[in-house]
Short mmCIF file of C-alpha atoms in Angstrom, two decimals:
data_model
loop_
_atom_site.label_atom_id
_atom_site.label_comp_id
_atom_site.label_asym_id
_atom_site.label_seq_id
_atom_site.Cartn_x
_atom_site.Cartn_y
_atom_site.Cartn_z
CA MET A 1 -0.18 12.77 11.75
CA PRO A 2 2.50 12.12 9.17
CA ILE A 3 2.03 8.60 7.80
CA VAL A 4 5.05 7.09 6.08
CA LYS A 5 4.74 3.99 3.91
CA ILE A 6 7.99 2.29 2.87
CA GLU A 7 7.97 -0.38 0.17
CA MET A 8 11.25 -2.31 0.00
CA PHE A 9 12.41 -5.72 -1.12
CA ALA A 10 11.79 -8.35 1.55
CA GLY A 11 14.85 -9.36 3.53
CA ARG A 12 15.56 -6.42 5.82
CA THR A 13 16.06 -7.57 9.41
CA HIS A 14 14.11 -6.54 12.46
CA ALA A 15 17.15 -4.51 13.55
CA GLN A 16 17.29 -2.63 10.25
CA LYS A 17 13.59 -1.80 10.37
CA ALA A 18 13.89 -0.65 13.99
CA GLU A 19 16.79 1.63 13.08
CA LEU A 20 14.96 2.97 10.00
CA ALA A 21 11.85 3.70 12.09
CA ARG A 22 13.91 5.64 14.61
CA ALA A 23 15.98 7.58 12.08
CA ILE A 24 13.05 8.53 9.84
CA THR A 25 10.88 9.54 12.79
CA ASP A 26 13.71 11.71 14.13
CA ALA A 27 14.13 13.39 10.74
CA ILE A 28 10.42 14.15 10.44
CA VAL A 29 10.14 15.45 14.00
CA SER A 30 13.06 17.85 13.63
CA ILE A 31 12.40 19.02 10.06
CA ALA A 32 8.59 19.02 9.88
CA GLN A 33 8.19 20.14 13.49
CA THR A 34 5.86 17.54 14.86
CA THR A 35 6.02 15.11 17.80
CA PRO A 36 7.33 11.52 17.66
CA GLU A 37 3.89 10.24 18.77
CA ALA A 38 2.34 11.76 15.66
CA VAL A 39 4.52 9.76 13.27
CA THR A 40 3.34 6.37 11.99
CA ILE A 41 5.56 4.24 9.75
CA VAL A 42 4.38 1.17 7.84
CA PHE A 43 6.84 -1.12 6.06
CA GLU A 44 5.74 -3.28 3.17
CA ASP A 45 8.00 -6.15 2.12
CA VAL A 46 7.86 -6.73 -1.62
CA GLU A 47 9.01 -9.99 -3.23
CA LYS A 48 11.19 -9.80 -6.37
CA ASP A 49 8.36 -11.39 -8.34
CA ASN A 50 6.21 -8.36 -7.49
CA TRP A 51 8.53 -5.55 -8.53
CA ALA A 52 9.43 -4.45 -12.05
CA GLU A 53 11.73 -1.77 -13.39
CA ALA A 54 12.01 -1.00 -17.10
CA GLY A 55 9.35 -3.61 -17.86
CA LYS A 56 11.24 -6.51 -16.28
CA LEU A 57 10.47 -8.28 -12.99
CA ALA A 58 13.31 -7.99 -10.46
CA SER A 59 13.29 -11.80 -10.20
CA ASP A 60 14.21 -11.97 -13.92
CA ALA A 61 16.76 -9.15 -13.93
CA MET B 1 -16.32 3.99 -7.08
CA PRO B 2 -15.24 4.61 -3.55
CA ILE B 3 -12.17 2.46 -2.83
CA VAL B 4 -11.41 1.88 0.84
CA LYS B 5 -8.04 0.53 1.97
CA ILE B 6 -7.78 -0.63 5.59
CA GLU B 7 -4.37 -1.36 7.12
CA MET B 8 -4.64 -3.17 10.46
CA PHE B 9 -2.51 -5.49 12.55
CA ALA B 10 -2.83 -9.08 11.36
CA GLY B 11 -5.07 -11.28 13.49
CA ARG B 12 -8.60 -10.16 12.69
CA THR B 13 -10.84 -13.11 11.89
CA HIS B 14 -12.79 -13.77 8.74
CA ALA B 15 -15.97 -12.92 10.68
CA GLN B 16 -14.59 -9.56 11.82
CA LYS B 17 -13.54 -8.63 8.30
CA ALA B 18 -16.93 -9.67 6.92
CA GLU B 19 -18.70 -7.53 9.51
CA LEU B 20 -16.37 -4.57 8.87
CA ALA B 21 -16.95 -4.82 5.12
CA ARG B 22 -20.70 -4.78 5.61
CA ALA B 23 -20.77 -1.95 8.16
CA ILE B 24 -18.36 0.32 6.27
CA THR B 25 -20.13 -0.26 2.96
CA ASP B 26 -23.48 0.56 4.60
CA ALA B 27 -22.05 3.78 6.04
CA ILE B 28 -20.63 4.90 2.71
CA VAL B 29 -23.82 4.06 0.80
CA SER B 30 -26.04 6.00 3.16
CA ILE B 31 -23.76 8.99 3.81
CA ALA B 32 -21.99 9.43 0.47
CA GLN B 33 -25.05 8.40 -1.55
CA THR B 34 -23.69 5.70 -3.75
CA THR B 35 -24.64 2.06 -4.38
CA PRO B 36 -23.21 -0.97 -2.55
CA GLU B 37 -21.89 -2.35 -5.85
CA ALA B 38 -19.74 0.78 -6.25
CA VAL B 39 -17.85 0.22 -2.98
CA THR B 40 -14.62 -1.80 -2.95
CA ILE B 41 -12.81 -2.54 0.31
CA VAL B 42 -9.29 -3.95 0.55
CA PHE B 43 -7.83 -5.10 3.86
CA GLU B 44 -4.10 -5.22 4.40
CA ASP B 45 -2.78 -7.24 7.34
CA VAL B 46 0.33 -5.65 8.83
CA GLU B 47 2.74 -7.59 11.06
CA LYS B 48 4.00 -5.91 14.25
CA ASP B 49 7.51 -5.89 12.78
CA ASN B 50 6.20 -3.67 10.00
CA TRP B 51 4.50 -0.95 12.02
CA ALA B 52 6.11 1.82 14.06
CA GLU B 53 4.68 4.58 16.22
CA ALA B 54 6.88 7.22 17.84
CA GLY B 55 9.96 5.70 16.21
CA LYS B 56 9.51 2.25 17.75
CA LEU B 57 8.36 -0.95 16.04
CA ALA B 58 5.13 -2.34 17.51
CA SER B 59 6.95 -5.64 18.04
CA ASP B 60 9.37 -3.84 20.41
CA ALA B 61 6.81 -1.70 22.20
CA MET C 1 -3.39 1.74 14.57
CA PRO C 2 -5.88 1.02 11.83
CA ILE C 3 -5.28 3.42 8.95
CA VAL C 4 -8.19 3.85 6.54
CA LYS C 5 -7.71 5.48 3.13
CA ILE C 6 -10.86 6.42 1.21
CA GLU C 7 -10.66 7.42 -2.45
CA MET C 8 -13.89 8.98 -3.72
CA PHE C 9 -14.94 11.38 -6.44
CA ALA C 10 -14.44 14.98 -5.37
CA GLY C 11 -17.59 16.79 -4.31
CA ARG C 12 -18.46 15.34 -0.91
CA THR C 13 -19.14 18.09 1.62
CA HIS C 14 -17.39 18.73 4.88
CA ALA C 15 -20.51 17.44 6.67
CA GLN C 16 -20.50 14.19 4.70
CA LYS C 17 -16.82 13.58 5.44
CA ALA C 18 -17.33 14.35 9.13
CA GLU C 19 -20.22 11.88 9.28
CA LEU C 20 -18.24 9.22 7.37
CA ALA C 21 -15.26 9.65 9.71
CA ARG C 22 -17.48 9.17 12.74
CA ALA C 23 -19.44 6.20 11.39
CA ILE C 24 -16.40 4.32 10.05
CA THR C 25 -14.41 4.92 13.25
CA ASP C 26 -17.35 3.65 15.32
CA ALA C 27 -17.60 0.50 13.17
CA ILE C 28 -13.88 -0.24 13.48
CA VAL C 29 -13.83 0.37 17.23
CA SER C 30 -16.76 -1.94 17.92
CA ILE C 31 -15.91 -4.70 15.43
CA ALA C 32 -12.11 -4.74 15.48
CA GLN C 33 -11.91 -3.92 19.19
CA THR C 34 -9.63 -0.96 19.25
CA THR C 35 -9.92 2.60 20.60
CA PRO C 36 -11.17 5.63 18.64
CA GLU C 37 -7.78 7.35 19.18
CA ALA C 38 -6.08 4.51 17.30
CA VAL C 39 -8.10 5.05 14.11
CA THR C 40 -6.80 7.39 11.41
CA ILE C 41 -8.86 8.12 8.30
CA VAL C 42 -7.54 9.88 5.20
CA PHE C 43 -9.86 10.98 2.37
CA GLU C 44 -8.56 11.45 -1.13
CA ASP C 45 -10.71 13.40 -3.57
CA VAL C 46 -10.36 12.07 -7.11
CA GLU C 47 -11.36 14.10 -10.17
CA LYS C 48 -13.37 12.38 -12.93
CA ASP C 49 -10.42 12.82 -15.25
CA ASN C 50 -8.37 10.65 -12.91
CA TRP C 51 -10.66 7.64 -12.58
CA ALA C 52 -11.37 4.95 -15.14
CA GLU C 53 -13.64 1.92 -15.12
CA ALA C 54 -13.72 -0.57 -17.99
CA GLY C 55 -10.99 1.36 -19.77
CA LYS C 56 -12.91 4.64 -19.93
CA LEU C 57 -12.31 7.80 -17.91
CA ALA C 58 -15.29 8.75 -15.72
CA SER C 59 -15.23 12.19 -17.34
CA ASP C 60 -15.94 10.51 -20.71
CA ALA C 61 -18.52 8.00 -19.51
CA MET D 1 9.04 8.41 -12.48
CA PRO D 2 5.67 6.86 -13.07
CA ILE D 3 4.96 4.40 -10.25
CA VAL D 4 2.24 1.86 -10.95
CA LYS D 5 0.69 -0.19 -8.15
CA ILE D 6 -1.49 -3.15 -9.17
CA GLU D 7 -3.68 -4.90 -6.61
CA MET D 8 -5.06 -8.20 -7.89
CA PHE D 9 -6.28 -11.45 -6.42
CA ALA D 10 -3.36 -13.77 -5.61
CA GLY D 11 -2.82 -16.56 -8.10
CA ARG D 12 -1.31 -14.89 -11.15
CA THR D 13 1.78 -16.72 -12.34
CA HIS D 14 5.29 -15.36 -12.71
CA ALA D 15 4.79 -15.46 -16.49
CA GLN D 16 1.58 -13.41 -16.28
CA LYS D 17 3.22 -10.78 -14.07
CA ALA D 18 6.24 -10.59 -16.38
CA GLU D 19 3.97 -10.07 -19.38
CA LEU D 20 1.87 -7.46 -17.54
CA ALA D 21 5.01 -5.57 -16.51
CA ARG D 22 6.24 -5.48 -20.09
CA ALA D 23 2.90 -4.51 -21.65
CA ILE D 24 2.06 -1.80 -19.12
CA THR D 25 5.56 -0.32 -19.27
CA ASP D 26 5.36 -0.24 -23.08
CA ALA D 27 1.98 1.53 -22.93
CA ILE D 28 3.24 4.17 -20.51
CA VAL D 29 6.45 4.78 -22.45
CA SER D 30 4.63 5.30 -25.74
CA ILE D 31 1.61 7.24 -24.46
CA ALA D 32 3.09 9.28 -21.60
CA GLN D 33 6.41 9.80 -23.37
CA THR D 34 8.87 8.64 -20.80
CA THR D 35 11.66 6.02 -20.78
CA PRO D 36 11.29 2.37 -19.70
CA GLU D 37 13.87 2.93 -16.95
CA ALA D 38 11.60 5.55 -15.37
CA VAL D 39 8.69 3.13 -14.92
CA THR D 40 8.35 1.15 -11.68
CA ILE D 41 5.57 -1.41 -11.24
CA VAL D 42 4.62 -3.02 -7.93
CA PHE D 43 2.17 -5.93 -7.76
CA GLU D 44 0.24 -6.64 -4.60
CA ASP D 45 -1.42 -10.04 -4.26
CA VAL D 46 -4.68 -9.81 -2.34
CA GLU D 47 -6.33 -12.86 -0.74
CA LYS D 48 -10.10 -13.32 -1.20
CA ASP D 49 -10.53 -12.80 2.55
CA ASN D 50 -9.11 -9.31 2.13
CA TRP D 51 -11.29 -8.00 -0.69
CA ALA D 52 -14.93 -6.96 -0.52
CA GLU D 53 -17.35 -5.70 -3.15
CA ALA D 54 -20.89 -4.59 -2.28
CA GLY D 55 -20.20 -5.24 1.41
CA LYS D 56 -19.34 -8.91 0.97
CA LEU D 57 -15.89 -10.55 1.19
CA ALA D 58 -14.87 -12.21 -2.08
CA SER D 59 -14.29 -15.40 -0.10
CA ASP D 60 -18.01 -15.43 0.82
CA ALA D 61 -19.37 -14.40 -2.57
CA MET E 1 -11.16 -6.44 -9.20
CA PRO E 2 -7.72 -5.35 -10.27
CA ILE E 3 -7.14 -1.83 -8.98
CA VAL E 4 -4.35 0.10 -10.69
CA LYS E 5 -2.92 3.29 -9.17
CA ILE E 6 -0.67 5.38 -11.38
CA GLU E 7 1.42 8.20 -9.89
CA MET E 8 2.92 10.47 -12.55
CA PHE E 9 4.10 14.05 -12.80
CA ALA E 10 1.19 16.41 -13.39
CA GLY E 11 0.82 17.61 -16.96
CA ARG E 12 -0.54 14.64 -18.88
CA THR E 13 -3.56 15.61 -20.97
CA HIS E 14 -7.04 14.20 -20.82
CA ALA E 15 -6.33 12.42 -24.13
CA GLN E 16 -3.18 10.78 -22.78
CA LYS E 17 -4.97 9.56 -19.66
CA ALA E 18 -7.87 8.23 -21.73
CA GLU E 19 -5.44 6.34 -23.98
CA LEU E 20 -3.48 4.99 -20.98
CA ALA E 21 -6.70 3.81 -19.31
CA ARG E 22 -7.72 1.95 -22.46
CA ALA E 23 -4.32 0.39 -23.15
CA ILE E 24 -3.66 -0.73 -19.57
CA THR E 25 -7.16 -2.13 -19.17
CA ASP E 26 -6.75 -4.07 -22.44
CA ALA E 27 -3.42 -5.49 -21.25
CA ILE E 28 -4.85 -6.61 -17.92
CA VAL E 29 -7.95 -8.15 -19.49
CA SER E 30 -5.97 -10.20 -21.99
CA ILE E 31 -3.05 -11.22 -19.75
CA ALA E 32 -4.70 -11.61 -16.35
CA GLN E 33 -7.94 -12.99 -17.82
CA THR E 34 -10.52 -10.74 -16.29
CA THR E 35 -13.26 -8.49 -17.71
CA PRO E 36 -12.90 -4.77 -18.55
CA GLU E 37 -15.65 -3.96 -16.03
CA ALA E 38 -13.50 -5.42 -13.24
CA VAL E 39 -10.59 -3.04 -13.87
CA THR E 40 -10.40 0.27 -12.01
CA ILE E 41 -7.61 2.75 -12.73
CA VAL E 42 -6.83 5.80 -10.59
CA PHE E 43 -4.34 8.45 -11.73
CA GLU E 44 -2.58 10.63 -9.22
CA ASP E 45 -0.89 13.80 -10.50
CA VAL E 46 2.25 14.60 -8.54
CA GLU E 47 3.86 18.05 -8.54
CA LYS E 48 7.65 18.29 -8.95
CA ASP E 49 7.86 19.67 -5.42
CA ASN E 50 6.41 16.42 -4.16
CA TRP E 51 8.72 13.92 -5.83
CA ALA E 52 12.34 13.15 -4.98
CA GLU E 53 14.89 10.81 -6.52
CA ALA E 54 18.35 10.31 -5.01
CA GLY E 55 17.47 12.65 -2.16
CA LYS E 56 16.68 15.63 -4.39
CA LEU E 57 13.26 17.12 -5.20
CA ALA E 58 12.44 16.97 -8.92
CA SER E 59 11.79 20.72 -8.79
CA ASP E 60 15.45 21.23 -7.79
CA ALA E 61 17.00 18.70 -10.16
CA MET F 1 13.93 0.41 -5.24
CA PRO F 2 12.63 1.59 -1.92
CA ILE F 3 9.56 3.77 -2.51
CA VAL F 4 8.61 6.07 0.35
CA LYS F 5 5.21 7.75 0.47
CA ILE F 6 4.76 10.52 3.04
CA GLU F 7 1.29 11.87 3.83
CA MET F 8 1.39 15.08 5.86
CA PHE F 9 -0.81 18.10 6.42
CA ALA F 10 -0.38 20.65 3.64
CA GLY F 11 1.78 23.62 4.55
CA ARG F 12 5.35 22.32 4.61
CA THR F 13 7.65 24.53 2.58
CA HIS F 14 9.78 23.58 -0.37
CA ALA F 15 12.83 23.86 1.91
CA GLN F 16 11.35 21.46 4.47
CA LYS F 17 10.48 18.90 1.80
CA ALA F 18 13.95 19.18 0.27
CA GLU F 19 15.55 18.61 3.67
CA LEU F 20 13.21 15.69 4.45
CA ALA F 21 14.00 14.08 1.09
CA ARG F 22 17.74 14.35 1.76
CA ALA F 23 17.60 13.11 5.36
CA ILE F 24 15.27 10.18 4.70
CA THR F 25 17.23 9.10 1.63
CA ASP F 26 20.47 9.22 3.64
CA ALA F 27 18.91 7.11 6.40
CA ILE F 28 17.67 4.47 3.96
CA VAL F 29 20.97 4.33 2.07
CA SER F 30 23.03 3.82 5.20
CA ILE F 31 20.67 1.50 7.10
CA ALA F 32 19.08 -0.55 4.31
CA GLN F 33 22.26 -0.60 2.23
CA THR F 34 21.08 0.66 -1.09
CA THR F 35 22.12 3.54 -3.36
CA PRO F 36 20.62 7.06 -3.32
CA GLU F 37 19.51 6.61 -6.96
CA ALA F 38 17.33 3.67 -5.89
CA VAL F 39 15.28 5.73 -3.43
CA THR F 40 12.09 7.45 -4.58
CA ILE F 41 10.11 9.68 -2.21
CA VAL F 42 6.60 10.96 -2.88
CA PHE F 43 4.98 13.58 -0.65
CA GLU F 44 1.23 13.89 -0.44
CA ASP F 45 -0.23 17.06 1.05
CA VAL F 46 -3.44 16.38 2.95
CA GLU F 47 -5.94 19.12 3.80
CA LYS F 48 -7.40 19.20 7.32
CA ASP F 49 -10.81 18.41 5.85
CA ASN F 50 -9.39 15.12 4.60
CA TRP F 51 -7.84 13.77 7.79
CA ALA F 52 -9.61 12.34 10.83
CA GLU F 53 -8.34 11.02 14.14
CA ALA F 54 -10.67 9.48 16.72
CA GLY F 55 -13.63 9.95 14.38
CA LYS F 56 -13.23 13.72 14.06
CA LEU F 57 -11.94 15.68 11.06
CA ALA F 58 -8.78 17.67 11.85
CA SER F 59 -10.57 20.78 10.58
CA ASP F 60 -13.14 20.33 13.38
CA ALA F 61 -10.74 19.40 16.16
#
């Protein structure tokens, strides 16, 4: 039932995403007292042209 | 005014998305009593590397 | 695996949401060829103060 | 702290996104009284096959 | 067609949201070359218990 | 820069959210190689009337 959406800059490897999925699911299961099967995680890769902080695109920073 | 966001694995065809858009809009119009023009639907195609259930990426399952 | 997020004005009844959940799940199962168990739907009730079209809050329209 | 997510049809240029990021950040800073550093903006480019109004995909309209 | 979602701490007034809706819609219309009617803005008020930076809830910072 | 959105049933305590924020931030910092300050987490509490699995609202299950 928990749904986790993670927006990060593109470029993380398959191995990093696999490890993140495992670690975050473990944290939610133990702290929020649910089952692993109930946890869905969706990653969204964001290009530097599509992310701005302080009014400036990351691709221009 | 209703905005519907649908995250699914990539691979659905144009025809499937067109049929989903029509069927879901019809359901919302008749059940939630609004007009078709008020309904916006956005599909988001998710790769198997970007989706995890039970702590495991779908591309590893 | 499909996750559906529906943002609507607050005020829909429990019965309307139950009927929407059933109808939209049925449409996704038959058109996108998945199982009912794979479909998650999340409703988000939005107040008229929190929604604007054409630059005007719905509560002022 | 404000996070702004903007879903638009794909096709806006880098220059348009840079100008949008600056203008929207300026508006939030002056109206909501925060600092530029606190404002994050994420653009999401949506293909016409992934957007429907009134039950019809934009690519079919 | 652009949909803008703004997550901010709860506490902004109706007048601030109305002014934000107008200013952001104006910016999108002039920079992204669309019409005001095509712009939808949704505000989401977030409590300090529901927001964390650097691993710490804003209500504890 | 990573933004994490967590949708869960309402009812988690302040202490559980604080611990989740710390654990998930730690996981992202060590696995995705970023700094704690770059990680934003937003929790969204969802009522059982607003969540459906397999076409049935959680409040009816």
